[in-house]
Coordinates of C-alpha atoms in Angstrom, one line a residue:
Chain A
X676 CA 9.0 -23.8 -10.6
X677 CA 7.2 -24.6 -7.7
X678 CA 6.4 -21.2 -6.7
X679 CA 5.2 -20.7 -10.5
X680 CA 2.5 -23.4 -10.3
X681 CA 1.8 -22.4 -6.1
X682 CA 0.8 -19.0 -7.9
X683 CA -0.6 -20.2 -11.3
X684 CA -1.7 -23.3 -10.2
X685 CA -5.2 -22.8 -9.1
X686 CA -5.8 -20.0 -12.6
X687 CA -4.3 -22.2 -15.1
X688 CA -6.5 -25.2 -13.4
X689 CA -9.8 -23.7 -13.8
X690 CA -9.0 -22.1 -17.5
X691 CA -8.3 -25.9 -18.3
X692 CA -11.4 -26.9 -16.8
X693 CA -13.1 -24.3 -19.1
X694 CA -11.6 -24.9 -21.9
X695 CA -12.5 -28.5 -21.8
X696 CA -16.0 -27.8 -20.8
X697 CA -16.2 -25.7 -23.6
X698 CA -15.0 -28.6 -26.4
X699 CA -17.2 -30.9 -24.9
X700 CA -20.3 -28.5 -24.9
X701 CA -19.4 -27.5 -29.0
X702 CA -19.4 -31.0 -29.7
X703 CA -22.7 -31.5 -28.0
X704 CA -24.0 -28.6 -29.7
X705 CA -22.5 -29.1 -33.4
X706 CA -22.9 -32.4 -33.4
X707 CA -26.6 -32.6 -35.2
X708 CA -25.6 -30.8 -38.2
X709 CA -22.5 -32.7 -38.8
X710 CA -24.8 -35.8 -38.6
X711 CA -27.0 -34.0 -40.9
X712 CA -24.8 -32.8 -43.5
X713 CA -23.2 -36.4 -43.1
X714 CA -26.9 -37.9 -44.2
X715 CA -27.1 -36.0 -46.9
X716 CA -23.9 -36.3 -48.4
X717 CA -24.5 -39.9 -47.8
X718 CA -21.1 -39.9 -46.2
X719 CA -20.0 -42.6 -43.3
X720 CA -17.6 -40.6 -40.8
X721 CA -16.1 -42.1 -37.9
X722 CA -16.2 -41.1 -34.4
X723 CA -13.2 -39.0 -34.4
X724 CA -13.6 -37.2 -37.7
X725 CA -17.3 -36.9 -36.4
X726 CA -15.6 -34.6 -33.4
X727 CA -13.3 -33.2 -35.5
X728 CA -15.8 -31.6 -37.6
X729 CA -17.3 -30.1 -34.6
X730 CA -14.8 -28.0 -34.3
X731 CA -14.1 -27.0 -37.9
X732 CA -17.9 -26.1 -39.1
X733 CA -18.0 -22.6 -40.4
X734 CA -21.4 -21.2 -39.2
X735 CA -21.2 -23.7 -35.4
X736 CA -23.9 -22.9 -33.2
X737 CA -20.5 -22.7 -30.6
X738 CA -17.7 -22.3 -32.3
X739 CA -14.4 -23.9 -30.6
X740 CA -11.8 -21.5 -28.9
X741 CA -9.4 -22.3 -31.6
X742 CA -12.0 -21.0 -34.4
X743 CA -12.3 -18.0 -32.2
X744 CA -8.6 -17.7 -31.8
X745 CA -7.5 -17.9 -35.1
X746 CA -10.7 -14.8 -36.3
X747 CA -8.9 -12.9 -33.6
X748 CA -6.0 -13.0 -35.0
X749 CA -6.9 -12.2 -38.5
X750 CA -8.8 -9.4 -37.5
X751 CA -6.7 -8.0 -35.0
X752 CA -3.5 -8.8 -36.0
X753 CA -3.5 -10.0 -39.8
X754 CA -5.9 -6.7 -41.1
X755 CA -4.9 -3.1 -41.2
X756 CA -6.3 -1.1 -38.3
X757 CA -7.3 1.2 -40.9
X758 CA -9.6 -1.8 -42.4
X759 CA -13.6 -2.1 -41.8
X760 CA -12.9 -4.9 -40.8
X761 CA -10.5 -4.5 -38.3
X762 CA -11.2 -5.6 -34.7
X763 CA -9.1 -2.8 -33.3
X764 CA -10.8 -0.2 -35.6
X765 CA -14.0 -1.9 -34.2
X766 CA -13.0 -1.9 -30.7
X767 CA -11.7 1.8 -31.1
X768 CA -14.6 3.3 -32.1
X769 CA -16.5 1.7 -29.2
X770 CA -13.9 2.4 -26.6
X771 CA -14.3 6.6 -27.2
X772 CA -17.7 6.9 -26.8
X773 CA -16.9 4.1 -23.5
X774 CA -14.5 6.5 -21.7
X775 CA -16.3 9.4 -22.9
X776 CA -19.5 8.2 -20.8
X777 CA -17.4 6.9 -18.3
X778 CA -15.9 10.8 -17.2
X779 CA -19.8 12.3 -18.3
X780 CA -21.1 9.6 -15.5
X781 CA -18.6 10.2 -12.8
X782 CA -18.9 13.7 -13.2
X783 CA -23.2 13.6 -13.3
X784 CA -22.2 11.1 -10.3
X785 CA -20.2 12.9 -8.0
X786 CA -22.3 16.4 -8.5
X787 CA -25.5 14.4 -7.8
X788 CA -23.8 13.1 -4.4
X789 CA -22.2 16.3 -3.9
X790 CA -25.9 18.0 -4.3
X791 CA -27.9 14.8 -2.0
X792 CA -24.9 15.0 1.1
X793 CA -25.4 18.8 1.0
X794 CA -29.1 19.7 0.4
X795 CA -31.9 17.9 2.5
X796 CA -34.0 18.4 -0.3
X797 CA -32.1 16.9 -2.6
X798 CA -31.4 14.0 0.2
X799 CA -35.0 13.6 -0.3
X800 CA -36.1 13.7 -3.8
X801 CA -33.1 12.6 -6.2
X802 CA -32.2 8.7 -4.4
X803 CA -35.6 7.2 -5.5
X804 CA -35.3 8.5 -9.1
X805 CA -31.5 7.3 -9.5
X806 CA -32.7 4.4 -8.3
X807 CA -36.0 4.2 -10.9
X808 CA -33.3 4.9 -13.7
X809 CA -31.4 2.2 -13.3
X810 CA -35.0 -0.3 -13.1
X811 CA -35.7 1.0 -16.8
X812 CA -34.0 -1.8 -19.1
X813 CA -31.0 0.0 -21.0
X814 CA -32.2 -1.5 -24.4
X815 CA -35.8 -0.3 -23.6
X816 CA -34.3 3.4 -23.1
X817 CA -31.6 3.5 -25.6
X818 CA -33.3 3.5 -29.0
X819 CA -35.7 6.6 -27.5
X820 CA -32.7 8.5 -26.9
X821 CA -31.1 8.2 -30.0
X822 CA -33.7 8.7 -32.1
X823 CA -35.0 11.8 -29.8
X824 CA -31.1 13.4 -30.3
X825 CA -31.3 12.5 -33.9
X826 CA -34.4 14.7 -34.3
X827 CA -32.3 17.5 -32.7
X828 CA -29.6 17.0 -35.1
X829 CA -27.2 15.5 -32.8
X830 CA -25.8 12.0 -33.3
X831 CA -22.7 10.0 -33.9
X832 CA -20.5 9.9 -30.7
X833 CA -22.6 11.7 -28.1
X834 CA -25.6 9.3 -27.8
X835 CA -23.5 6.5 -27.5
X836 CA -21.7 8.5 -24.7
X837 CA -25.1 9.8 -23.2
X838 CA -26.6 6.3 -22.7
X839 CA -23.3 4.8 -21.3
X840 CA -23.2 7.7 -18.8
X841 CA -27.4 6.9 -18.1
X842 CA -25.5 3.2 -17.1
X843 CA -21.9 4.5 -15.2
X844 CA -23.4 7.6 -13.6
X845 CA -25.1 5.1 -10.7
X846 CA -22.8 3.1 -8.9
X847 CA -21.2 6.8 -8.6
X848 CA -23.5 8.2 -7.0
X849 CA -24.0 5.7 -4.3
X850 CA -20.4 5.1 -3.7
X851 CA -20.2 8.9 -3.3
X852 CA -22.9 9.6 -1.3
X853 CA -21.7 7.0 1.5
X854 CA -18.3 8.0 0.5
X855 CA -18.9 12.2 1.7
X856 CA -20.5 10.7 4.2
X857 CA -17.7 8.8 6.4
X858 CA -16.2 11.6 8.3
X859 CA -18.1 10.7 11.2
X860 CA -19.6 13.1 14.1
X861 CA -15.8 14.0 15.8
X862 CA -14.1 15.0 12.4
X863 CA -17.1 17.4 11.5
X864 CA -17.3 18.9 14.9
X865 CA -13.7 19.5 14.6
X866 CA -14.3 20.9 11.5
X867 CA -17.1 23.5 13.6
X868 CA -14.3 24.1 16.5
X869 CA -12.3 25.7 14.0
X870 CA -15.3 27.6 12.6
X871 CA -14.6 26.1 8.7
X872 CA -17.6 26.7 6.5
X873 CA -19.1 23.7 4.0
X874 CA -17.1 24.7 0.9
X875 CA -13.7 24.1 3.5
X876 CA -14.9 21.1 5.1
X877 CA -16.3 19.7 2.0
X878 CA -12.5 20.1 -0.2
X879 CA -10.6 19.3 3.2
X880 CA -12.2 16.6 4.8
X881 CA -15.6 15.0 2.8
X882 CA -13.9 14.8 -0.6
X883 CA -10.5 13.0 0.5
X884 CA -12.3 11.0 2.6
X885 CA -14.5 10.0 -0.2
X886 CA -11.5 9.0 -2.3
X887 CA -11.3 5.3 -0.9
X888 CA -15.0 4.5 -2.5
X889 CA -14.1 6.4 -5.5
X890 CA -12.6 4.1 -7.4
X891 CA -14.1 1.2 -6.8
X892 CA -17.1 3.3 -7.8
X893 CA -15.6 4.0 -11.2
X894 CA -14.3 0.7 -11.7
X895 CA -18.0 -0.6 -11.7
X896 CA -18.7 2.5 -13.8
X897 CA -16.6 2.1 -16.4
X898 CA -17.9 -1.3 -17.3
X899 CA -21.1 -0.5 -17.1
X900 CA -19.8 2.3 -19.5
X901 CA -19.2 -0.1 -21.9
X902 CA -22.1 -2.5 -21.9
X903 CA -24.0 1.3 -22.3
X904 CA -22.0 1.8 -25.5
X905 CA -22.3 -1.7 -27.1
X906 CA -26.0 -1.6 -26.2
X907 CA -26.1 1.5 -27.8
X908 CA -24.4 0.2 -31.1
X909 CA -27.1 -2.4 -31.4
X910 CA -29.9 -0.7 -32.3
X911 CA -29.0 1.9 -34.0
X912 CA -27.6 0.5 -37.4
X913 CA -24.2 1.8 -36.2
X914 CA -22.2 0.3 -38.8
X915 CA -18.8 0.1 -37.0
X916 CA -17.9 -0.7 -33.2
X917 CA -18.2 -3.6 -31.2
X918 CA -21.8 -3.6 -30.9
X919 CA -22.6 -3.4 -34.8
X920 CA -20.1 -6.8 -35.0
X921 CA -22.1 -8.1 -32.5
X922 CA -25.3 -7.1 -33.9
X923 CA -23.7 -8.0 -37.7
X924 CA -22.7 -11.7 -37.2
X925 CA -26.1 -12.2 -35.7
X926 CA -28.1 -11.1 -38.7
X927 CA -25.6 -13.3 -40.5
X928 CA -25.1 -16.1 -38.5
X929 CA -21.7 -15.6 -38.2
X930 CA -20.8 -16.9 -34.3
X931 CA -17.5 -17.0 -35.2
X932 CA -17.9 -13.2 -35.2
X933 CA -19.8 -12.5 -32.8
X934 CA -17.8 -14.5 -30.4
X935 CA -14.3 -12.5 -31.3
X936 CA -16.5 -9.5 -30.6
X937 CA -17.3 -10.6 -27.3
X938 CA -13.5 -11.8 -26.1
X939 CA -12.6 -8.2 -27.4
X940 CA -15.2 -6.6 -25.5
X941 CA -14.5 -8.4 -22.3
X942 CA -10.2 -7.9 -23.1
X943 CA -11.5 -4.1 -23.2
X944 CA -13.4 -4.0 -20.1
X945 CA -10.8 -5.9 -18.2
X946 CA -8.2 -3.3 -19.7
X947 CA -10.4 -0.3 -18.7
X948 CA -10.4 -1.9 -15.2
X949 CA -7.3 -2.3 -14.8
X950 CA -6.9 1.2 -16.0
X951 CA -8.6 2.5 -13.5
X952 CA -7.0 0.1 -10.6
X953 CA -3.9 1.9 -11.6
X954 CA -5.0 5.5 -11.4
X955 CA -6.3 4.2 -7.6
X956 CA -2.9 3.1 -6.8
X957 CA -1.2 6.1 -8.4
X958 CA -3.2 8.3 -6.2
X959 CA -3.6 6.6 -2.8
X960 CA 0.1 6.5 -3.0
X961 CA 0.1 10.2 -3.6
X962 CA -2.2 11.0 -1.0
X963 CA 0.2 8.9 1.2
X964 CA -2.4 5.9 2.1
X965 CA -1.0 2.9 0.5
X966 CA 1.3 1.1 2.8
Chain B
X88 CA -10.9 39.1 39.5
X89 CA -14.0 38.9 37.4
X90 CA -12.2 40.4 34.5
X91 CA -10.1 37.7 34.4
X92 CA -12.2 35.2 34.3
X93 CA -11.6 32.8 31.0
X94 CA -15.1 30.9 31.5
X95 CA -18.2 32.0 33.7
X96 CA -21.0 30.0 34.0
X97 CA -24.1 31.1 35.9
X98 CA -26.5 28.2 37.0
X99 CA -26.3 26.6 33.8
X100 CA -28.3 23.4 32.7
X101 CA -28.5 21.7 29.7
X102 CA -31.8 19.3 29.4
X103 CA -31.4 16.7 26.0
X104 CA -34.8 15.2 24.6
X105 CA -35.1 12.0 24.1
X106 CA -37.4 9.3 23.1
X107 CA -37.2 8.2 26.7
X108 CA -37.5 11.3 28.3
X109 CA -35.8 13.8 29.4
X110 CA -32.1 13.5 30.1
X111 CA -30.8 16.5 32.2
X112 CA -26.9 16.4 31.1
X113 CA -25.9 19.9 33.3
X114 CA -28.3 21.3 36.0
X115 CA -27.6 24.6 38.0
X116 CA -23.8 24.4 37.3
X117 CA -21.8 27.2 38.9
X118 CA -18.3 27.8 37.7
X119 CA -15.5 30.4 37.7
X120 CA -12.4 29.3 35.4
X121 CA -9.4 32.1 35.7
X122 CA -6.7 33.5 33.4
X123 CA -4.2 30.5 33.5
X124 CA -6.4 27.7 35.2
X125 CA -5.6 23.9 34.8
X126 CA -9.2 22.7 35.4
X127 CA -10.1 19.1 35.7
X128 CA -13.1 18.1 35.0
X129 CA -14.2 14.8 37.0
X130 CA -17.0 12.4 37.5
X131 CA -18.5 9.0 36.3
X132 CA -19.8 8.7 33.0
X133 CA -23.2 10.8 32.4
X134 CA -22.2 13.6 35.2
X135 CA -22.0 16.0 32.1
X136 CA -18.3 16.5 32.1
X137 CA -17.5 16.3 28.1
X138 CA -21.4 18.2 27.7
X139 CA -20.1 21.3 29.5
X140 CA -16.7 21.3 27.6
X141 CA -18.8 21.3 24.3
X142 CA -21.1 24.1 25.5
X143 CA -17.6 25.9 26.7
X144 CA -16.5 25.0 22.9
X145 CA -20.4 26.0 21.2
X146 CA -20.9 22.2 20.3
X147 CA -24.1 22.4 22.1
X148 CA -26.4 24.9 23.0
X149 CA -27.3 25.3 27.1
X150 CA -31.2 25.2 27.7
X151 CA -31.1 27.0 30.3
X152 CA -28.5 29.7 32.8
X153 CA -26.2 31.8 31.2
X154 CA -22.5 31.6 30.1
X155 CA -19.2 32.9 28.9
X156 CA -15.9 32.5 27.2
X157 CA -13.8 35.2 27.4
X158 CA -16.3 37.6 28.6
X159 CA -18.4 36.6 24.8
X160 CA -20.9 34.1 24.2
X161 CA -19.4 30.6 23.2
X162 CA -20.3 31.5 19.5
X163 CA -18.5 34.5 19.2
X164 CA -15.7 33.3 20.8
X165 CA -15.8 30.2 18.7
X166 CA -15.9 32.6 15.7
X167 CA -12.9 34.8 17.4
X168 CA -10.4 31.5 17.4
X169 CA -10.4 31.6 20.9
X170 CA -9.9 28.0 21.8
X171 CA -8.1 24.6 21.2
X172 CA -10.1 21.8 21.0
X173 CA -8.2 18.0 21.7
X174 CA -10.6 15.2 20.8
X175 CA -10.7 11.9 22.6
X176 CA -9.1 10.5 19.3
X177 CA -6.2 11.9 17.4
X178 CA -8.4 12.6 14.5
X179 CA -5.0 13.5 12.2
X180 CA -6.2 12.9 8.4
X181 CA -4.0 10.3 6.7
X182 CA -3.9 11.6 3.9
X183 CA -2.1 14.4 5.2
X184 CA 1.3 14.6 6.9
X185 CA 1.7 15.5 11.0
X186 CA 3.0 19.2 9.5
X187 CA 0.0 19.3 7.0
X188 CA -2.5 18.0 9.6
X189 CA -1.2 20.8 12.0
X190 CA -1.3 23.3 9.5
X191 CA -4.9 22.6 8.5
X192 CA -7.1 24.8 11.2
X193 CA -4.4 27.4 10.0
X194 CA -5.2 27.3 6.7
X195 CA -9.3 27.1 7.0
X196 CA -8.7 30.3 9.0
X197 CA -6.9 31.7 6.1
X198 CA -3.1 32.4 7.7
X199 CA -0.6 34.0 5.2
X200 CA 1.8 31.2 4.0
X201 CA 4.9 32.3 5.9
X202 CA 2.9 32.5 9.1
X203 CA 1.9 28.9 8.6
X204 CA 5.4 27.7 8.2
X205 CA 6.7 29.5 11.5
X206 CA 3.8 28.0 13.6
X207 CA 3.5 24.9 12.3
X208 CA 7.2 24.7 13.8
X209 CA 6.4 26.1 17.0
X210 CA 3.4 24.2 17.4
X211 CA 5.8 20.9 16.7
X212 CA 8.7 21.9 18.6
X213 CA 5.9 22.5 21.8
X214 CA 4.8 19.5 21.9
X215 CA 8.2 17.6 20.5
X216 CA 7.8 16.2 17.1
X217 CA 10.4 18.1 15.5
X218 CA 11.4 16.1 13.0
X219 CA 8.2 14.3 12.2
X220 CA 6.8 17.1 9.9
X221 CA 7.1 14.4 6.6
X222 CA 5.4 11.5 8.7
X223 CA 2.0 10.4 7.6
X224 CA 0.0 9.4 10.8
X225 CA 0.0 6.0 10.5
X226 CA 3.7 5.9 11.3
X227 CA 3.3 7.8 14.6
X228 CA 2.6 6.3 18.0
X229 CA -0.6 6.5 19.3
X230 CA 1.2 9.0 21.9
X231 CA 3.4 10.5 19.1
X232 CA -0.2 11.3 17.3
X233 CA -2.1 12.3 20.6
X234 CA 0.8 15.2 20.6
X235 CA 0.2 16.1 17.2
X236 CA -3.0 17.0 17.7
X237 CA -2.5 18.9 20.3
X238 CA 0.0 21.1 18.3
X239 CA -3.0 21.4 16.2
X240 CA -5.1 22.7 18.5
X241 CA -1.8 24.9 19.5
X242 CA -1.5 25.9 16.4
X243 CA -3.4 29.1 16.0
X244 CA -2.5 30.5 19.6
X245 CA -5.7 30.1 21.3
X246 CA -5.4 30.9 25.2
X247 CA -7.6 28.2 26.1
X248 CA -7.4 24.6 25.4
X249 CA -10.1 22.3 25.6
X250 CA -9.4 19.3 26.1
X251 CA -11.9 15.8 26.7
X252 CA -10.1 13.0 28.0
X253 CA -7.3 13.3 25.2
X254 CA -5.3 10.6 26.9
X255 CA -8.1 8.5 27.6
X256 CA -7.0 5.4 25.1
X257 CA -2.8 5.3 25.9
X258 CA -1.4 3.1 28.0
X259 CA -0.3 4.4 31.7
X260 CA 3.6 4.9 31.0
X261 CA 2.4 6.8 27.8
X262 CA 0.1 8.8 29.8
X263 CA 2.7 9.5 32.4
X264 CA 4.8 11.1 29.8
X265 CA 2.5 13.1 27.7
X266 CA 0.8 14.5 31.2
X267 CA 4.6 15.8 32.4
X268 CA 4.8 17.5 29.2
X269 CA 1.8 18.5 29.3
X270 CA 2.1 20.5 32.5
X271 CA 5.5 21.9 31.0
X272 CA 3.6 22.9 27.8
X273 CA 1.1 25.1 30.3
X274 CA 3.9 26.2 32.0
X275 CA 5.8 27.8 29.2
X276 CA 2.6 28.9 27.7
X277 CA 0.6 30.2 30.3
X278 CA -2.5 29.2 28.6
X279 CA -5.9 28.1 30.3
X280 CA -6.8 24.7 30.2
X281 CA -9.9 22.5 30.8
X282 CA -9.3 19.1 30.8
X283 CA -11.7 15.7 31.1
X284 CA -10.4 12.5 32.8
X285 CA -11.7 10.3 34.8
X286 CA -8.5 9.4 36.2
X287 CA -7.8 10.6 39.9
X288 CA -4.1 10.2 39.6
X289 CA -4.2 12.1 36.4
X290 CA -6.4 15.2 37.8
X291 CA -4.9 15.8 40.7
X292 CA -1.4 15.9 39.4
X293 CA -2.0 18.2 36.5
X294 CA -4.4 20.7 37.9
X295 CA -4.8 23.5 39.9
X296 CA -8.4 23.5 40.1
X297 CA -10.4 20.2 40.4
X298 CA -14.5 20.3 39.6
X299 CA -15.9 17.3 40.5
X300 CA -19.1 16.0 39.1
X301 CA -21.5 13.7 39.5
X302 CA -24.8 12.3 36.9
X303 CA -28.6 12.3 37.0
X304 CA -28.0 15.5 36.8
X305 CA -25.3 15.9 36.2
X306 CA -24.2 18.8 38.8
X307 CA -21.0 20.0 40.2
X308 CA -20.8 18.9 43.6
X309 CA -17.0 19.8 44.9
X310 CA -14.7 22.3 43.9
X311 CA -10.9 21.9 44.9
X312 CA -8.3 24.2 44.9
X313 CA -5.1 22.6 44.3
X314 CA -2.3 23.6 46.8
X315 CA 0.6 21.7 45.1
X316 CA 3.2 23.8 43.9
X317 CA 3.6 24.7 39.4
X318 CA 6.6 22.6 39.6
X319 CA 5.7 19.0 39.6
X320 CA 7.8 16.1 39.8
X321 CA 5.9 12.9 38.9
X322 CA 7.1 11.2 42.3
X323 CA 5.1 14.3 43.5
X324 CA 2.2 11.8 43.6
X325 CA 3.5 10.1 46.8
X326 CA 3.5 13.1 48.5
X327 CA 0.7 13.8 51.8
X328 CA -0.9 17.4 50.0
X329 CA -1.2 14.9 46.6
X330 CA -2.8 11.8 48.5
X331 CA -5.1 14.4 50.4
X332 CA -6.6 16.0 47.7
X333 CA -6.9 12.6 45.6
X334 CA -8.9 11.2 48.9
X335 CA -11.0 14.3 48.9
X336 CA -11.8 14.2 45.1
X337 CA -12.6 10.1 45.7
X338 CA -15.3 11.4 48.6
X339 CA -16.8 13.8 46.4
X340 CA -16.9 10.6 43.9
X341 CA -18.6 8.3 46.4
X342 CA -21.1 11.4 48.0
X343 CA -22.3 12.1 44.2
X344 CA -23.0 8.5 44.1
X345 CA -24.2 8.3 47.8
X346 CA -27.8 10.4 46.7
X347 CA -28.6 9.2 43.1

């Protein structure tokens, strides 16, 4: 037990300290149109029933986490996964174009840093642009690109994928670039002493050296993946994924909605994390560098 | 005599630029290394020591004066495999086992599989780590992984190995150890080796040819011919021929100071 809360403790503290936080702010915030409502209906509540109806208002400009709880539930657990108005059906069809990005953005990534450690030209001229890309606001850039690949006939799954690689290609890149770059001045005139040419001291030495900056590369990647995607969902009129919910309860003033939308979208990305942490540990192991 | 001769260099000088000047790494050096040498290579830090073993090894380019490996240009003989190079550090790739690390030079220079497996094992059983193929570095000694790399550098049957103060970072008793089997390693092999130290002890006891150097520029200014016999004892080092030459090589220190 006591190793429990030495190991717990300190997490379960703090999501008790939000969760209070969080009741107290929705009564702060719901409280004016209880009072409202109470004028009109010419009703006299007390205090407590006052609070309680804080928490039990259906359109609250913060719903409680117990409002937010129980919509999860019925739409992840109580509806069909088949159903429109599933949450997993929603979260699905965000999470393909998400991991779809993801492995276009590594890829663009590591070429690019394959191309910038390699050519000096390249060293040169393709930094400042990555780096301009990423100043362009996503939301700015996103509706161009669908509606330039709708002209072309392309739509659906690959836009959302193209502008949440434009997001998880970056941190790639960087990571990569400093990552072929570690084998330091010994390890590369080793590499001369035996007379190996770039291709062999790129595969033997820059590319499993780059491993260790990898991953943590792709782990920012793959979140940023998925803030591409639900951006992407927003202004499209996509009528299904996370994004569309999102987009949905807004028009509607549903918070209730858009809040499940947003625990499900931040499950996912800790998920995808995770994901990734494990395919780092399955492979350092491999390559024999986890103690 | 000449046609033996492993390295030749002919008043050879290397000059680096720099933003202060200037620096003149190897001026006018003069050296004839033979078939089966044990060269040491001594002096203070800037005499140019490690810069000629990496114009030996084509790691930098002389500026001026002429020389050659094996009778070729240090390219060519780069390109024809025909030295070992030991780092100051190990340099073994963690992600790669002692046998894989060995194997590695073997397999850049494209070796048939079988051929890899047979002197991967000699290499190992040379320098004794049989029996470590399936280590990862990180569970070697820092002597254990010293060795390693020198089976590395063994690997694809150079004659001559380079080597720049490989025991520079080891503890003494370490150091004791690895340079006994060094000598036995040259021995058995008859290969020719240049060696870096700035260790006294450690040059006169393993060579047969000491060059001493000194910096600014950095110039030979002794050459010693060994008289100790091949078969050395460590407690050879108390003997009168070893404490003569190790006095001799410490004046040639102090005169190469004496005119800076």
């Amino acid at each position: 037990m006591r190793r429990f809360w030495h190991s717990a403790g300190p997490v379960l503290t703090i999501v008790a300290a939000i969760l209070l936080g969080w009741y107290v702010l929705a009564v702060i915030l719901n409280m004016p149109w209880t009072l409202d409502r109470m004028e009109r209906a010419g009703e006299s509540l007390s205090f407590t029933e006052r609070v309680a109806d804080t928490w039990a208002q259906d359109k609250p400009r913060l719903p409680a986490p117990h409002q937010i709880l129980v919509e999860l539930y019925d739409t992840v657990i109580d509806k069909k996964i088949t159903s429109k108005r599933s949450l997993v059906y929603h979260s699905w069809v965000t999470l393909v174009p998400t991991v779809a990005g993801f492995a276009l953005g590594s890829l663009l990534g590591i070429l690019l840093a394959v191309g910038i450690v390699h050519d000096r030209t390249m060293d040169m001229s393709v930094m400042p642009w990555v780096i301009a890309s990423q100043a362009v606001p996503i939301v700015a850039i996103a509706p161009m690109i669908i509606v330039v690949l709708n002209a072309v006939g392309i739509s659906g799954l690959l836009p959302k994928a193209i502008i949440a690689m434009y997001l998880s290609f970056f941190p790639v890149v960087v990571g990569m670039v400093k990552g072929f770059r570690t084998p330091d001045r010994m390890e590369l005139d080793q590499m001369r002493t035996w007379s190996a040419n770039k291709w062999q001291t790129f595969w033997s030495l820059r590319w499993p050296s780059s491993v260790r900056f990898l991953f943590p590369s792709m782990k920012i990647a793959i979140s940023a993946s998925l803030v591409g995607t639900i951006v992407a969902e927003l202004p499209t009129g996509a009528v299904a994924g996370l994004g569309a919910r999102l987009l949905g309860g807004s028009y509607y003033g549903q918070t209730i909605q858009i809040w499940s939308a947003l625990v499900m979208a931040s499950l996912l990305a800790a998920l995808l994390v995770m994901a990734v942490g494990m395919a780092e540990r399955i492979t350092m192991k491999a390559m024999g560098m986890a103690r | 005599m000449s046609e033996q001769a492993v390295i030749q260099a002919d008043n050879l000088s290397l000059t680096f630029q720099t933003n202060d000047g200037p620096v003149h790494a190897l001026k006018d050096v003069n050296l004839t290394i033979n078939k089966g040498d044990f060269v040491s290579f001594i002096g203070p830090s800037g005499c140019g020591k490690t810069t000629f073993l990496r114009v030996m090894a084509d790691l930098e380019q002389p500026t001026g004066g002429a020389i050659s490996v094996n009778g070729m240009t240090p390219e060519a003989a780069r390109k024809a495999r025909a030295y070992g190079y030991v780092f100051q550090a190990a340099g073994l790739y963690p992600w790669r086992t002692i046998e894989k690390n060995v194997r590695l030079p073997l397999e850049i220079m494209g070796y048939s599989k079988a051929e890899m497996v047979t002197r991967v094992a000699q290499a190992l059983e040379l320098v004794e780590l049989t029996g470590f193929e399936k280590k990862f570095p990180w569970q070697l000694s820092g002597g254990m992984q010293q060795r390693a790399s020198i089976a590395r550098a063994l690997a694809f049957d150079a004659d001559l190995l380079l080597m720049d103060e490989p025991f520079g970072a080891l503890d003494e008793i370490v150091r004791d150890h690895l340079n006994e089997q060094l000598l036995d390693l040259w021995k058995r092999t008859g290969k020719t080796i240049c060696f870096v130290t700035h260790s006294i002890p450690e040059a006169v006891y393993l060579s047969t040819k000491i060059v001493v150097m000194s910096p600014r520029p950095g110039r030979v200014t002794d050459v010693i011919e060994s008289p100790l016999p091949k078969d050395r004892p460590l407690d050879i080092r108390e003997s009168k021929d070893f404490l003569d030459i190790a006095h001799r090589v410490r004046e040639g220190l102090r005169a190469g100071h004496g005119d800076e």
